[in-house]
Short mmCIF file of N, CA and C in Angstrom, two decimals:
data_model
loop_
_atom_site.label_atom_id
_atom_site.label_comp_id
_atom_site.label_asym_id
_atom_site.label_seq_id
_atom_site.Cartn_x
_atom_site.Cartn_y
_atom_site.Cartn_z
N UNK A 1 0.84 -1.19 0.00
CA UNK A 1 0.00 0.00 0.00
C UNK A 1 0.88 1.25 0.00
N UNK A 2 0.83 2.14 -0.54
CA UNK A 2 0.81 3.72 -0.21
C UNK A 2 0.87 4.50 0.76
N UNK A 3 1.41 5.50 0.99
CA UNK A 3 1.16 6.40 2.23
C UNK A 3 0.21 7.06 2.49
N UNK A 4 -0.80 6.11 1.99
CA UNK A 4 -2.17 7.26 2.23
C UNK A 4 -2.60 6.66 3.29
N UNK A 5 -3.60 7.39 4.03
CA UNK A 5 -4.45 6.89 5.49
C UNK A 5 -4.80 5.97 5.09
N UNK A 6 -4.91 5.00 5.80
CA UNK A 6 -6.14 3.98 5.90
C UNK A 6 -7.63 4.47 6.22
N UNK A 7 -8.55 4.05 5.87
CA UNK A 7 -9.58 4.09 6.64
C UNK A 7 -10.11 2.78 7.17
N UNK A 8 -11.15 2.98 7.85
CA UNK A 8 -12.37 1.87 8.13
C UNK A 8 -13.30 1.48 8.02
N UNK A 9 -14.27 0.77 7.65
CA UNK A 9 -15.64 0.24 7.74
C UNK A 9 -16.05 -0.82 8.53
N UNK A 10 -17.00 -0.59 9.12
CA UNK A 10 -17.82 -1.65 9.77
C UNK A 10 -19.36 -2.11 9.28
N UNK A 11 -19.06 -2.92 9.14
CA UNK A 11 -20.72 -3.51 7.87
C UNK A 11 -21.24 -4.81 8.54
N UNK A 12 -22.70 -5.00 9.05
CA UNK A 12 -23.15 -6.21 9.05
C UNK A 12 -24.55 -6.55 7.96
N UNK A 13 -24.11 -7.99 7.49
CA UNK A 13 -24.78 -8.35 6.40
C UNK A 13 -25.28 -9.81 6.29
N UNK A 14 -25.58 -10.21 7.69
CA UNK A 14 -25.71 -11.66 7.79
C UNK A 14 -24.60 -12.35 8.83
N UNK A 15 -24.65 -13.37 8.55
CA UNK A 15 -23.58 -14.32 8.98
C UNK A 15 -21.87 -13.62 8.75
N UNK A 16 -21.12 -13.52 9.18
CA UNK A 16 -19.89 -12.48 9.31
C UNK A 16 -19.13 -13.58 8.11
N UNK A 17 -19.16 -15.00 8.10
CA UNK A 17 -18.57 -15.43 7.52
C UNK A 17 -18.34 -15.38 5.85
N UNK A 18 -20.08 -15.19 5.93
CA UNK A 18 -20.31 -14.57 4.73
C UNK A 18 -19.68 -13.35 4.04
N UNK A 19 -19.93 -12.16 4.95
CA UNK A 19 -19.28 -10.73 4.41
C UNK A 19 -18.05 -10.81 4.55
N UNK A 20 -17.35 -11.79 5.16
CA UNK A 20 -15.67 -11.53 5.39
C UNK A 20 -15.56 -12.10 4.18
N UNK A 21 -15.76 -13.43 3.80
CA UNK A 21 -15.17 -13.89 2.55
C UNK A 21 -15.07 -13.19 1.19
N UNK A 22 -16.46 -12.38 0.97
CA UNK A 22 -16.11 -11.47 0.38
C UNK A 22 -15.49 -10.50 0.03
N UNK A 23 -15.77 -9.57 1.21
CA UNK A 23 -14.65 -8.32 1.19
C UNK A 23 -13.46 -8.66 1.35
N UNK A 24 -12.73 -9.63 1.99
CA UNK A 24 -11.31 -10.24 1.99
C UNK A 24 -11.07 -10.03 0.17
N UNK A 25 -11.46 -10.25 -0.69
CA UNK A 25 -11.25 -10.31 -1.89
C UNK A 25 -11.20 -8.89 -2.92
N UNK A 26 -11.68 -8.18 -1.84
CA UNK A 26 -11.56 -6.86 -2.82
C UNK A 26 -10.21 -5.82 -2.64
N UNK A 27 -9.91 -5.22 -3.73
CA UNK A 27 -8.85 -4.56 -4.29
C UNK A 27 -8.61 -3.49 -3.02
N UNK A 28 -7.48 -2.92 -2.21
CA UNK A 28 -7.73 -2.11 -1.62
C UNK A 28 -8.00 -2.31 -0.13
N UNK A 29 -8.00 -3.86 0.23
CA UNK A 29 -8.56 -4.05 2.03
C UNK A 29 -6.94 -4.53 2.19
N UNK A 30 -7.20 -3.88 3.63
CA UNK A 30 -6.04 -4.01 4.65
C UNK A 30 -6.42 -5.42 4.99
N UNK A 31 -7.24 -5.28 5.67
CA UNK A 31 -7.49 -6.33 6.34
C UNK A 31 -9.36 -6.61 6.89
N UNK A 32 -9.67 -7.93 6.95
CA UNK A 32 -11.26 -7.96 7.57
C UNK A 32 -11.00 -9.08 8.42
N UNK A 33 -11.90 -8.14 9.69
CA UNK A 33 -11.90 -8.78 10.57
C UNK A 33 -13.38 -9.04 11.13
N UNK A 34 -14.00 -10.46 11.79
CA UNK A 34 -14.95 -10.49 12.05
C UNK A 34 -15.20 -10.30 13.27
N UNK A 35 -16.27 -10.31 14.00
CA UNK A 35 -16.63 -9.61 15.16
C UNK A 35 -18.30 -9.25 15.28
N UNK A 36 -18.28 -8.26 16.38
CA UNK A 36 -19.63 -8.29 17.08
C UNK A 36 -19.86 -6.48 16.81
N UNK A 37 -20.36 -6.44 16.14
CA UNK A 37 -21.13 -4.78 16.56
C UNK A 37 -22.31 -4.49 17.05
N UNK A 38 -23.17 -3.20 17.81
CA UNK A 38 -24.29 -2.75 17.45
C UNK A 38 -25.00 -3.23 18.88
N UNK A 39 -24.62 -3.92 19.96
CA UNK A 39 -24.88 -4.26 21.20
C UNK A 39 -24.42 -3.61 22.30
N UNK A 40 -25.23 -3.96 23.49
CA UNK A 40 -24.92 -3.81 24.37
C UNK A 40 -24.02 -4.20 25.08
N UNK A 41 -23.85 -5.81 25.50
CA UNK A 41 -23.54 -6.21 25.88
C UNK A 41 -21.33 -6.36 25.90
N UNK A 42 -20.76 -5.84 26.67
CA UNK A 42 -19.36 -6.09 26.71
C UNK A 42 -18.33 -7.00 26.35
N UNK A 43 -17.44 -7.27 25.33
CA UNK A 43 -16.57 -8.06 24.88
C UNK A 43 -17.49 -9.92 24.77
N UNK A 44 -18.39 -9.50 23.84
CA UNK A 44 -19.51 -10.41 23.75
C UNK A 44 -18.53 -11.91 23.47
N UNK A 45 -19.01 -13.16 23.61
CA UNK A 45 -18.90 -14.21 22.87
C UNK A 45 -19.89 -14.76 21.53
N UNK A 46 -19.42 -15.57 20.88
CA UNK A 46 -20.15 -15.87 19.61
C UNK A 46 -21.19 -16.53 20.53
N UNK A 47 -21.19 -17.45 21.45
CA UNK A 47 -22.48 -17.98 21.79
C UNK A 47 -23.59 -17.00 22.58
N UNK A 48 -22.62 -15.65 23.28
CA UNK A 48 -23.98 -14.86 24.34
C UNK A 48 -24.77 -13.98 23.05
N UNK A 49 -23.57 -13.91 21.56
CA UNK A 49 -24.89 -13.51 20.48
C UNK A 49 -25.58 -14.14 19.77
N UNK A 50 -24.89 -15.63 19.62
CA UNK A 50 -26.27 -16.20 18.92
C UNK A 50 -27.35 -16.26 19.43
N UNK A 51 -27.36 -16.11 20.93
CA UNK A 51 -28.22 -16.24 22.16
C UNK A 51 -29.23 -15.19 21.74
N UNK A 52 -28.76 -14.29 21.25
CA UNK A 52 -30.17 -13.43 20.81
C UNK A 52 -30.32 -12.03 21.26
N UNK A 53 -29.96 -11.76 22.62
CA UNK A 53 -30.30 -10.79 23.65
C UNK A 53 -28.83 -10.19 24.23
N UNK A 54 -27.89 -10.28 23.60
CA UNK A 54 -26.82 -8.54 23.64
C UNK A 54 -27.33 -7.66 22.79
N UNK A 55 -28.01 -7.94 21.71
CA UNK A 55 -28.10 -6.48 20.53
C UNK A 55 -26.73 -6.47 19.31
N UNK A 56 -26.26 -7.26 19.58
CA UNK A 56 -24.97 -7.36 18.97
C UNK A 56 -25.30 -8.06 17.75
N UNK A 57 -24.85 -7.97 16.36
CA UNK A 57 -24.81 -8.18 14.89
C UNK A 57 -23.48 -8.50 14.94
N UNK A 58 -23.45 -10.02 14.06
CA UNK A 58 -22.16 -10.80 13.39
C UNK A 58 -22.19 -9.40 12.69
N UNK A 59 -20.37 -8.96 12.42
CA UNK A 59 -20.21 -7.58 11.64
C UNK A 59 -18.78 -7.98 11.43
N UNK A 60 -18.22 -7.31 9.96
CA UNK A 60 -17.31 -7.05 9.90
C UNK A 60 -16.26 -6.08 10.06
N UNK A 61 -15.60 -5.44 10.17
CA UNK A 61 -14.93 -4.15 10.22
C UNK A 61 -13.41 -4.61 9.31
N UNK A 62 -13.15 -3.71 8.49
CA UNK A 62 -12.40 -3.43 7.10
C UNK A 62 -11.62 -2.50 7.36
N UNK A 63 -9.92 -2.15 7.28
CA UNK A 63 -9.40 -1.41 7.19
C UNK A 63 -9.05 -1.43 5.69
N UNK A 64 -9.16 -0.29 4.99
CA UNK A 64 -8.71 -0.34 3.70
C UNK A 64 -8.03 1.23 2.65
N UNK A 65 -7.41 1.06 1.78
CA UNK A 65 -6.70 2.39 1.44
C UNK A 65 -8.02 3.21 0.51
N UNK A 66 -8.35 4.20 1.16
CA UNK A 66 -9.39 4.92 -0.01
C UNK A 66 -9.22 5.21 -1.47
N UNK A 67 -7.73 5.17 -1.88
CA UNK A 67 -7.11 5.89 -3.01
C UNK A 67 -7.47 4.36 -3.70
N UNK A 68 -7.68 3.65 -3.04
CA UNK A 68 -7.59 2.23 -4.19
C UNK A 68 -9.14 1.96 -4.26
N UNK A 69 -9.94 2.09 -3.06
CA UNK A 69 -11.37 1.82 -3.00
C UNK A 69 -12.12 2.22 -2.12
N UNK A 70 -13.23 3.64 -2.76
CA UNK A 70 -13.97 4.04 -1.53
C UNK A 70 -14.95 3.51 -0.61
N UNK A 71 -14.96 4.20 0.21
CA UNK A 71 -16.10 3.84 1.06
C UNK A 71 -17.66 3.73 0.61
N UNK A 72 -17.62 4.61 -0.46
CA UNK A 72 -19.12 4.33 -1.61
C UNK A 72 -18.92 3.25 -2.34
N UNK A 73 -18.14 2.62 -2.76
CA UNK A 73 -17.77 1.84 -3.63
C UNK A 73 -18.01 0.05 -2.85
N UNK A 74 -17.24 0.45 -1.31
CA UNK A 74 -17.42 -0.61 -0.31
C UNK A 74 -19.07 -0.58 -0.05
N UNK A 75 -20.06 0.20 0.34
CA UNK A 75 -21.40 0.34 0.10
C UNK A 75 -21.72 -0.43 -0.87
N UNK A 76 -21.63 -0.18 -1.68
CA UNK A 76 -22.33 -0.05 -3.52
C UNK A 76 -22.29 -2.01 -3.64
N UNK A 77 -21.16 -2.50 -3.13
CA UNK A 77 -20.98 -4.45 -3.08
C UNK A 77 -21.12 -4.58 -1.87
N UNK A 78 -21.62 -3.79 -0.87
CA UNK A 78 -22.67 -4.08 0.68
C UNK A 78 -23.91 -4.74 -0.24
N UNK A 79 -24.50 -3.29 -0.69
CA UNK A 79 -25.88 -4.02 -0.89
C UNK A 79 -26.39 -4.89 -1.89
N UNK A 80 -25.44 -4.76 -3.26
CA UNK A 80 -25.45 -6.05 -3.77
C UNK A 80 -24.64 -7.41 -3.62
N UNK A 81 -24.32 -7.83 -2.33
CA UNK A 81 -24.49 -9.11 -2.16
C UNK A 81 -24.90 -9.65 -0.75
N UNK A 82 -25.98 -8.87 -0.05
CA UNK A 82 -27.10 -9.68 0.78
C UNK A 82 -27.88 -8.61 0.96
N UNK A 83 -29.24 -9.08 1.61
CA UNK A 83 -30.54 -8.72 1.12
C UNK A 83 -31.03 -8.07 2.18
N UNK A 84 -31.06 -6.21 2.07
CA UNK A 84 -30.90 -5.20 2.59
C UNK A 84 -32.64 -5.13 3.23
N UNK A 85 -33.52 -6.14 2.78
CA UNK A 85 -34.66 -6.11 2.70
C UNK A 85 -35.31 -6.90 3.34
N UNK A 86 -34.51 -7.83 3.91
CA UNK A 86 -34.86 -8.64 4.85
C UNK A 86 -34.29 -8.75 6.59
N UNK A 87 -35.41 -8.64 7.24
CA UNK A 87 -35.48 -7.77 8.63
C UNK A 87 -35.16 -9.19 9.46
N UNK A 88 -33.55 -8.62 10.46
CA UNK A 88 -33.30 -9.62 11.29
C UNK A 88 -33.24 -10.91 10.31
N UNK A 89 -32.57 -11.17 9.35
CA UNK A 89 -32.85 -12.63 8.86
C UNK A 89 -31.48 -12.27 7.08
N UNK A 90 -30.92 -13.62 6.63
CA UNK A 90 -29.90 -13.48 5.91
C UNK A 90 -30.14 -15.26 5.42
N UNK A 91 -31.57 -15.07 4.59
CA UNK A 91 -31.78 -16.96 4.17
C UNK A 91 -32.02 -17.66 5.86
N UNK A 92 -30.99 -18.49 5.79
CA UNK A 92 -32.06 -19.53 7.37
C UNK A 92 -31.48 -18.95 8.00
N UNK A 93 -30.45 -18.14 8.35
CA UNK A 93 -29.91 -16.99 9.22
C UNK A 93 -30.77 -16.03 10.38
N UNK A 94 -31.65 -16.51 11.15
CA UNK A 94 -32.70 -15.97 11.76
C UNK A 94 -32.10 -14.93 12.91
N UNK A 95 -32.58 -13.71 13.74
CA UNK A 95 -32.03 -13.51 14.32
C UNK A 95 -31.41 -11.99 14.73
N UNK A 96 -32.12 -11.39 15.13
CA UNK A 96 -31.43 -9.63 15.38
C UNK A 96 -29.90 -9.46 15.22
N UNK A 97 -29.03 -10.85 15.43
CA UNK A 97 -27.50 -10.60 15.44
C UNK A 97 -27.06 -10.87 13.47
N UNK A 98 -28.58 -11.04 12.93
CA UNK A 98 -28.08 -11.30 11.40
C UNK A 98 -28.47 -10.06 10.33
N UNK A 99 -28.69 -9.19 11.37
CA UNK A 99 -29.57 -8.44 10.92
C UNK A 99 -28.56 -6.92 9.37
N UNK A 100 -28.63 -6.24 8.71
CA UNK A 100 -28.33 -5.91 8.26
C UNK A 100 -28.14 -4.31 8.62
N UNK A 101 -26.84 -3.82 8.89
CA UNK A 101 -26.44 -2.90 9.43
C UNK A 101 -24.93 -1.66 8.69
N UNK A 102 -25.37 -0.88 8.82
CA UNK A 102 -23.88 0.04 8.70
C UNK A 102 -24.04 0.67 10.15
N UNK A 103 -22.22 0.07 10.67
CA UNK A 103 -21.90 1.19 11.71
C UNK A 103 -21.03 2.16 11.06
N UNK A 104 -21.23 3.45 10.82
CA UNK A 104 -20.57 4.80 10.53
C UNK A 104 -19.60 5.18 11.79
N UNK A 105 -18.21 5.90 11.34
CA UNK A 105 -17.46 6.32 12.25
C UNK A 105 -17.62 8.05 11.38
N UNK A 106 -18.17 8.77 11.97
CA UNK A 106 -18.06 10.23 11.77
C UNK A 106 -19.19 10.67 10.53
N UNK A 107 -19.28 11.90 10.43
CA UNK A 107 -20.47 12.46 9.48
C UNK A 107 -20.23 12.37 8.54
N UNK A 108 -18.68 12.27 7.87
CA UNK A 108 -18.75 11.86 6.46
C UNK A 108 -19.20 10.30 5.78
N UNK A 109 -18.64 9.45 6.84
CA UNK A 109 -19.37 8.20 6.60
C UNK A 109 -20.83 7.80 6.63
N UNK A 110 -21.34 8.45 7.73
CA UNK A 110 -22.96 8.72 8.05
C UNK A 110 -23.69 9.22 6.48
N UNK A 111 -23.13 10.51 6.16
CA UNK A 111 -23.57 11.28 4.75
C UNK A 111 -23.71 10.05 3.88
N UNK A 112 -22.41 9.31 3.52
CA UNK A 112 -22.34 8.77 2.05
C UNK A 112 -23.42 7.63 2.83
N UNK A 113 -23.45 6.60 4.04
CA UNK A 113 -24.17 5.63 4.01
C UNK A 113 -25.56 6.16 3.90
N UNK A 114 -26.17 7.12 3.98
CA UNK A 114 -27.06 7.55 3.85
C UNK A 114 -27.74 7.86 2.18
N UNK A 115 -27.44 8.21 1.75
CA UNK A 115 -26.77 8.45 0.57
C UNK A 115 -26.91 7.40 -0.78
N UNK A 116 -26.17 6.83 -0.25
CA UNK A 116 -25.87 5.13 -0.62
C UNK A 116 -27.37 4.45 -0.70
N UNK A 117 -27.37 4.32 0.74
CA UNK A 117 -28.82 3.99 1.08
C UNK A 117 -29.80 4.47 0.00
N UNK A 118 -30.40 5.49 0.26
CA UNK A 118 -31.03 6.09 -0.97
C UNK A 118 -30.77 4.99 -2.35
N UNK A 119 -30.11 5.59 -2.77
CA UNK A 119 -29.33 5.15 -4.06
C UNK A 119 -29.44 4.03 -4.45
N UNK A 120 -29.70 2.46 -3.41
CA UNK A 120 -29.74 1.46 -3.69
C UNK A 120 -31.23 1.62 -3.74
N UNK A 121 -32.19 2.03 -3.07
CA UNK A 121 -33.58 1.93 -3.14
C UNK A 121 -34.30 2.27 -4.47
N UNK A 122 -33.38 3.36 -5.06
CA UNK A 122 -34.18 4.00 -6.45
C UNK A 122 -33.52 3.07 -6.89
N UNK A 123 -32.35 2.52 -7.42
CA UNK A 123 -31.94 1.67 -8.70
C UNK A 123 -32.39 -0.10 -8.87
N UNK A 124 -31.99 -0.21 -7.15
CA UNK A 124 -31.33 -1.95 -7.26
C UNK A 124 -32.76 -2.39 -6.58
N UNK A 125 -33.14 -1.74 -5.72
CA UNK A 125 -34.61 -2.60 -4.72
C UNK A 125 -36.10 -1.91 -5.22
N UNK A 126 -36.55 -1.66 -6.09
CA UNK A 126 -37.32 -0.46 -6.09
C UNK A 126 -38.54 -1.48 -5.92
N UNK A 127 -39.71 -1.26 -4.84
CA UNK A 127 -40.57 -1.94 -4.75
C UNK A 127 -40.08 -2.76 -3.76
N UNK A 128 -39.06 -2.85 -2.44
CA UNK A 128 -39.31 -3.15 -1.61
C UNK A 128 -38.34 -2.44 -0.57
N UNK A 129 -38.74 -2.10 0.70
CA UNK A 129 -38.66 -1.47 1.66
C UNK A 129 -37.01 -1.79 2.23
N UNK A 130 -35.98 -1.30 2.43
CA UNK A 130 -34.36 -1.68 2.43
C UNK A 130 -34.66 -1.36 4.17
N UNK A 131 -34.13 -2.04 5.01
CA UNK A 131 -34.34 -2.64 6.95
C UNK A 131 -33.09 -2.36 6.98
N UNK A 132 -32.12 -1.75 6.27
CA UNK A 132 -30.83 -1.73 6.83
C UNK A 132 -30.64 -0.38 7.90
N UNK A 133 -29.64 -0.96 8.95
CA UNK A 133 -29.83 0.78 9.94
C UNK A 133 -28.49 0.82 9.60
N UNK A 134 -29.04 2.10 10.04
CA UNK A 134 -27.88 3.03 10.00
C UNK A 134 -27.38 3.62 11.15
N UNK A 135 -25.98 3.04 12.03
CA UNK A 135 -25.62 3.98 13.17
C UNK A 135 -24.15 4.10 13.60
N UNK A 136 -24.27 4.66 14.63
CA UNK A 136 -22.77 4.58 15.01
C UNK A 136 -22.15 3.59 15.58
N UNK A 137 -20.89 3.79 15.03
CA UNK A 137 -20.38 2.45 15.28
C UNK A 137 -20.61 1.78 17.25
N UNK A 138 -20.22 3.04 17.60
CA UNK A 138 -19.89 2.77 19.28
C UNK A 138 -18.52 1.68 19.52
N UNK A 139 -18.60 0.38 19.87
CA UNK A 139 -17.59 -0.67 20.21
C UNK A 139 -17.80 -1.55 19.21
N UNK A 140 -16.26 -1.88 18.65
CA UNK A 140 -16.73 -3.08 17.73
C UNK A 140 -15.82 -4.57 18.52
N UNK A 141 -16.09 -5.91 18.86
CA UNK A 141 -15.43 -6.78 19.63
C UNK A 141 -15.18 -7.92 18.59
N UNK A 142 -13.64 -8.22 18.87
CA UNK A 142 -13.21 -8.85 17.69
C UNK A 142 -13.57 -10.35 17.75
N UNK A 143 -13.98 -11.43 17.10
CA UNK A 143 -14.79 -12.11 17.23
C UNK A 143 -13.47 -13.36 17.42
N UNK A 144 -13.75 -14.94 17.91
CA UNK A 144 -12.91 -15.84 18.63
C UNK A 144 -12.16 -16.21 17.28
N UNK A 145 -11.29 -16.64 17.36
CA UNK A 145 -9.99 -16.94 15.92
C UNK A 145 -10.62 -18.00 15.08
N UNK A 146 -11.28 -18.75 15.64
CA UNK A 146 -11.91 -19.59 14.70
C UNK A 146 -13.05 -19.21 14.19
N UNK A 147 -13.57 -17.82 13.98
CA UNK A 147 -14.40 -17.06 13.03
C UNK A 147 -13.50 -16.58 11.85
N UNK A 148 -12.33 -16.29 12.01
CA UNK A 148 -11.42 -15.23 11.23
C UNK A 148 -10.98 -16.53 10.20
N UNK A 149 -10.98 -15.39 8.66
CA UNK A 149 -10.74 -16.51 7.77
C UNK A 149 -11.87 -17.70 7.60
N UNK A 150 -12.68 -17.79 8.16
CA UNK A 150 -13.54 -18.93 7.82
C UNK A 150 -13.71 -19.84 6.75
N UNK A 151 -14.26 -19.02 5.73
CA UNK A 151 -14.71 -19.43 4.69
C UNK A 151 -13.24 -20.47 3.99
N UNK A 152 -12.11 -19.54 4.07
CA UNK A 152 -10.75 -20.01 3.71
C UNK A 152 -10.72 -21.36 4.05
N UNK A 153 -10.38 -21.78 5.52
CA UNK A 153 -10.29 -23.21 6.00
C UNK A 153 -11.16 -23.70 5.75
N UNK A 154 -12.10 -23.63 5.71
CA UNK A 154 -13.07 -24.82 5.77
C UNK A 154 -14.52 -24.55 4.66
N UNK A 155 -14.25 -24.46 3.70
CA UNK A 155 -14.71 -24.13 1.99
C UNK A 155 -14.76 -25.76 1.59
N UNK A 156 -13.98 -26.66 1.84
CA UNK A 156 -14.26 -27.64 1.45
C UNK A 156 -14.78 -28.61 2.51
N UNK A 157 -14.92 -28.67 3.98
CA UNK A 157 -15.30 -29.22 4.94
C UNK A 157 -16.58 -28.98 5.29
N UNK A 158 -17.13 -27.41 5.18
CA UNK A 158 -18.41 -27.49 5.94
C UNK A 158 -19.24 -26.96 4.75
N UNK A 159 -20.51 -27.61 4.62
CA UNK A 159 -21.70 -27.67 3.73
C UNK A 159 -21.99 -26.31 3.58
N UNK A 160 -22.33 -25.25 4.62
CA UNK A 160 -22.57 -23.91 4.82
C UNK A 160 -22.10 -23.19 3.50
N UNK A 161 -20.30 -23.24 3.42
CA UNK A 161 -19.16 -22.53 2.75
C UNK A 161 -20.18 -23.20 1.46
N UNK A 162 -20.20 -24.32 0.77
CA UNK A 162 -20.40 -24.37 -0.73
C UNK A 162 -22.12 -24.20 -1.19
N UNK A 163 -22.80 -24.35 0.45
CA UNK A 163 -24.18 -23.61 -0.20
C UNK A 163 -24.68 -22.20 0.21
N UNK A 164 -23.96 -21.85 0.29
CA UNK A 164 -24.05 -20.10 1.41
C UNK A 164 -23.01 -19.39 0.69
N UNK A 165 -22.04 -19.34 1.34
CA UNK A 165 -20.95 -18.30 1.03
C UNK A 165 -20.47 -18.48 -0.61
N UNK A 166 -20.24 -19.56 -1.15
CA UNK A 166 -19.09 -19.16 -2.58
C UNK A 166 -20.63 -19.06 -3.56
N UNK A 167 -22.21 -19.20 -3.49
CA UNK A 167 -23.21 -18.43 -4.43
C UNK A 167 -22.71 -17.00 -4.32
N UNK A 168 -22.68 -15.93 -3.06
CA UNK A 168 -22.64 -14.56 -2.77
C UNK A 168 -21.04 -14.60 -3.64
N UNK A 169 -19.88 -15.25 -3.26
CA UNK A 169 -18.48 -14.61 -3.54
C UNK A 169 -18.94 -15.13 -5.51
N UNK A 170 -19.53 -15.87 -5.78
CA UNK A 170 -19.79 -15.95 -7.49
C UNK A 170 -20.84 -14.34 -7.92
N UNK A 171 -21.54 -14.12 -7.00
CA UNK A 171 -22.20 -12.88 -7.45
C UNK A 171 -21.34 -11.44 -7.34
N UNK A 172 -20.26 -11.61 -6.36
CA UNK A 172 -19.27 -10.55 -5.91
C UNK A 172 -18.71 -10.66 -7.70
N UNK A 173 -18.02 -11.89 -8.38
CA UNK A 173 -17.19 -11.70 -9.33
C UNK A 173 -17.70 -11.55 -10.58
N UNK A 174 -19.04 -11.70 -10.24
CA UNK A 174 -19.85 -11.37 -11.67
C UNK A 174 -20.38 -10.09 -11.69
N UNK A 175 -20.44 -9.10 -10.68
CA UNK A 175 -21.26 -7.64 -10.56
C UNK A 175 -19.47 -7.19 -10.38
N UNK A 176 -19.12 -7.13 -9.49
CA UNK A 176 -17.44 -6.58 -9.34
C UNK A 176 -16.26 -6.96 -9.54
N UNK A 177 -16.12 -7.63 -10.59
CA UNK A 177 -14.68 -8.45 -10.92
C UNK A 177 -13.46 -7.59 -11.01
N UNK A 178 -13.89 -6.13 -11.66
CA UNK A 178 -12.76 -5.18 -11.29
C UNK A 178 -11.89 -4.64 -10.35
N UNK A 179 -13.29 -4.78 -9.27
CA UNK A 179 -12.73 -4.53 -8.01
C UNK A 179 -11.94 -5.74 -6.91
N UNK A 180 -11.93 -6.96 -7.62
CA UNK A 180 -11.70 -8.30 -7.17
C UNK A 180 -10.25 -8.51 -7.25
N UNK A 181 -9.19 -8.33 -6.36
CA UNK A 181 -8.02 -9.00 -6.35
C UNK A 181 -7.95 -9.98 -7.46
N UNK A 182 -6.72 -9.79 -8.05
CA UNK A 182 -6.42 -11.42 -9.17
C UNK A 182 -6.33 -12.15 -8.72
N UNK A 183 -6.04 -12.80 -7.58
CA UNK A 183 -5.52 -14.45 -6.89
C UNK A 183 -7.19 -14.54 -6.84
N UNK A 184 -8.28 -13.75 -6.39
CA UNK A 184 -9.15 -14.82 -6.43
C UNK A 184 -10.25 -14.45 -7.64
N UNK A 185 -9.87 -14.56 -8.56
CA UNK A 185 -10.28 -14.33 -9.93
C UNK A 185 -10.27 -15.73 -10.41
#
């Protein structure tokens, strides 16, 4: 990378395993890490959120160079690849922690997710109602090591990875292939 700032994003879009595998693949990320946003509850575990009742959303958070890929751009393959329209739920994904979210860090991020928002409603959803919130980030808690990378290890072991995750990463390379790293091209 460049000497330009990094920035950040924090996005939930379902199952974390899901949105990590993806964004891991785009042009421009530092790094994705999975984790817990959007709760109450303190340095959560994966089981006190599947549990239902921290408030906490599987989420990812993205460090990445803006000069290579914006934060509209990171939006823009948010909402086309999971379904901004479906409340608390991501396919059999049931669940307020699956729920579909932007945490914003500051008013310029707030503006464009807002924005964005809009933007997907007139073009990509028109005729149905987009459940995604919009807030501040507050605490994001980095999720247990055997979340991180997921999809990677175990793509050929667990059923999930080849009927869940690589449909969304085939729709990532067919709507954004430009923006797609070559190794996973």
């Amino acid at each position: 990378m460049n000497e330009t700032k990094l920035e950040q994003a924090t996005l939930a879009g379902g199952c974390f395993w899901c949105t990590e595998a993806i964004f891991k693949r785009l042009k421009g990320l530092v790094s994705v890490t999975s984790g817990y946003a959007g709760g109450k509850m303190e340095n959560p575990s994966y089981e006190d959120v599947t549990a239902g009742d921290t408030g906490h959303a599987e989420a990812i958070q993205i460090k990445f160079d803006p000069q290579v890929i914006t934060y509209g751009k990171l939006l823009d393959i948010f909402w086309a690849t999971h379904d901004p329209t479906s409340l608390n739920r991501q396919g059999s994904d049931v669940g307020t922690q699956y729920r579909s979210a932007i945490f914003y860090e500051g008013d310029e991020q707030k503006e464009v997710a807002l924005a964005s928002k809009e933007k997907a409603a007139r073009e990509d959803l028109i005729g149905r109602n987009i459940v995604t919130e919009i807030a501040p980030l507050g605490k994001f808690y980095t999720a247990e090591d055997y979340h991180q990378d997921y999809y990677e290890q175990n793509k050929n072991s667990n059923p999930y990875c080849s009927l869940v995750i690589a449909p969304k990463i085939e729709k990532l390379l067919q709507k954004f292939n430009q923006e797609v790293k070559d190794e996973y091209r």
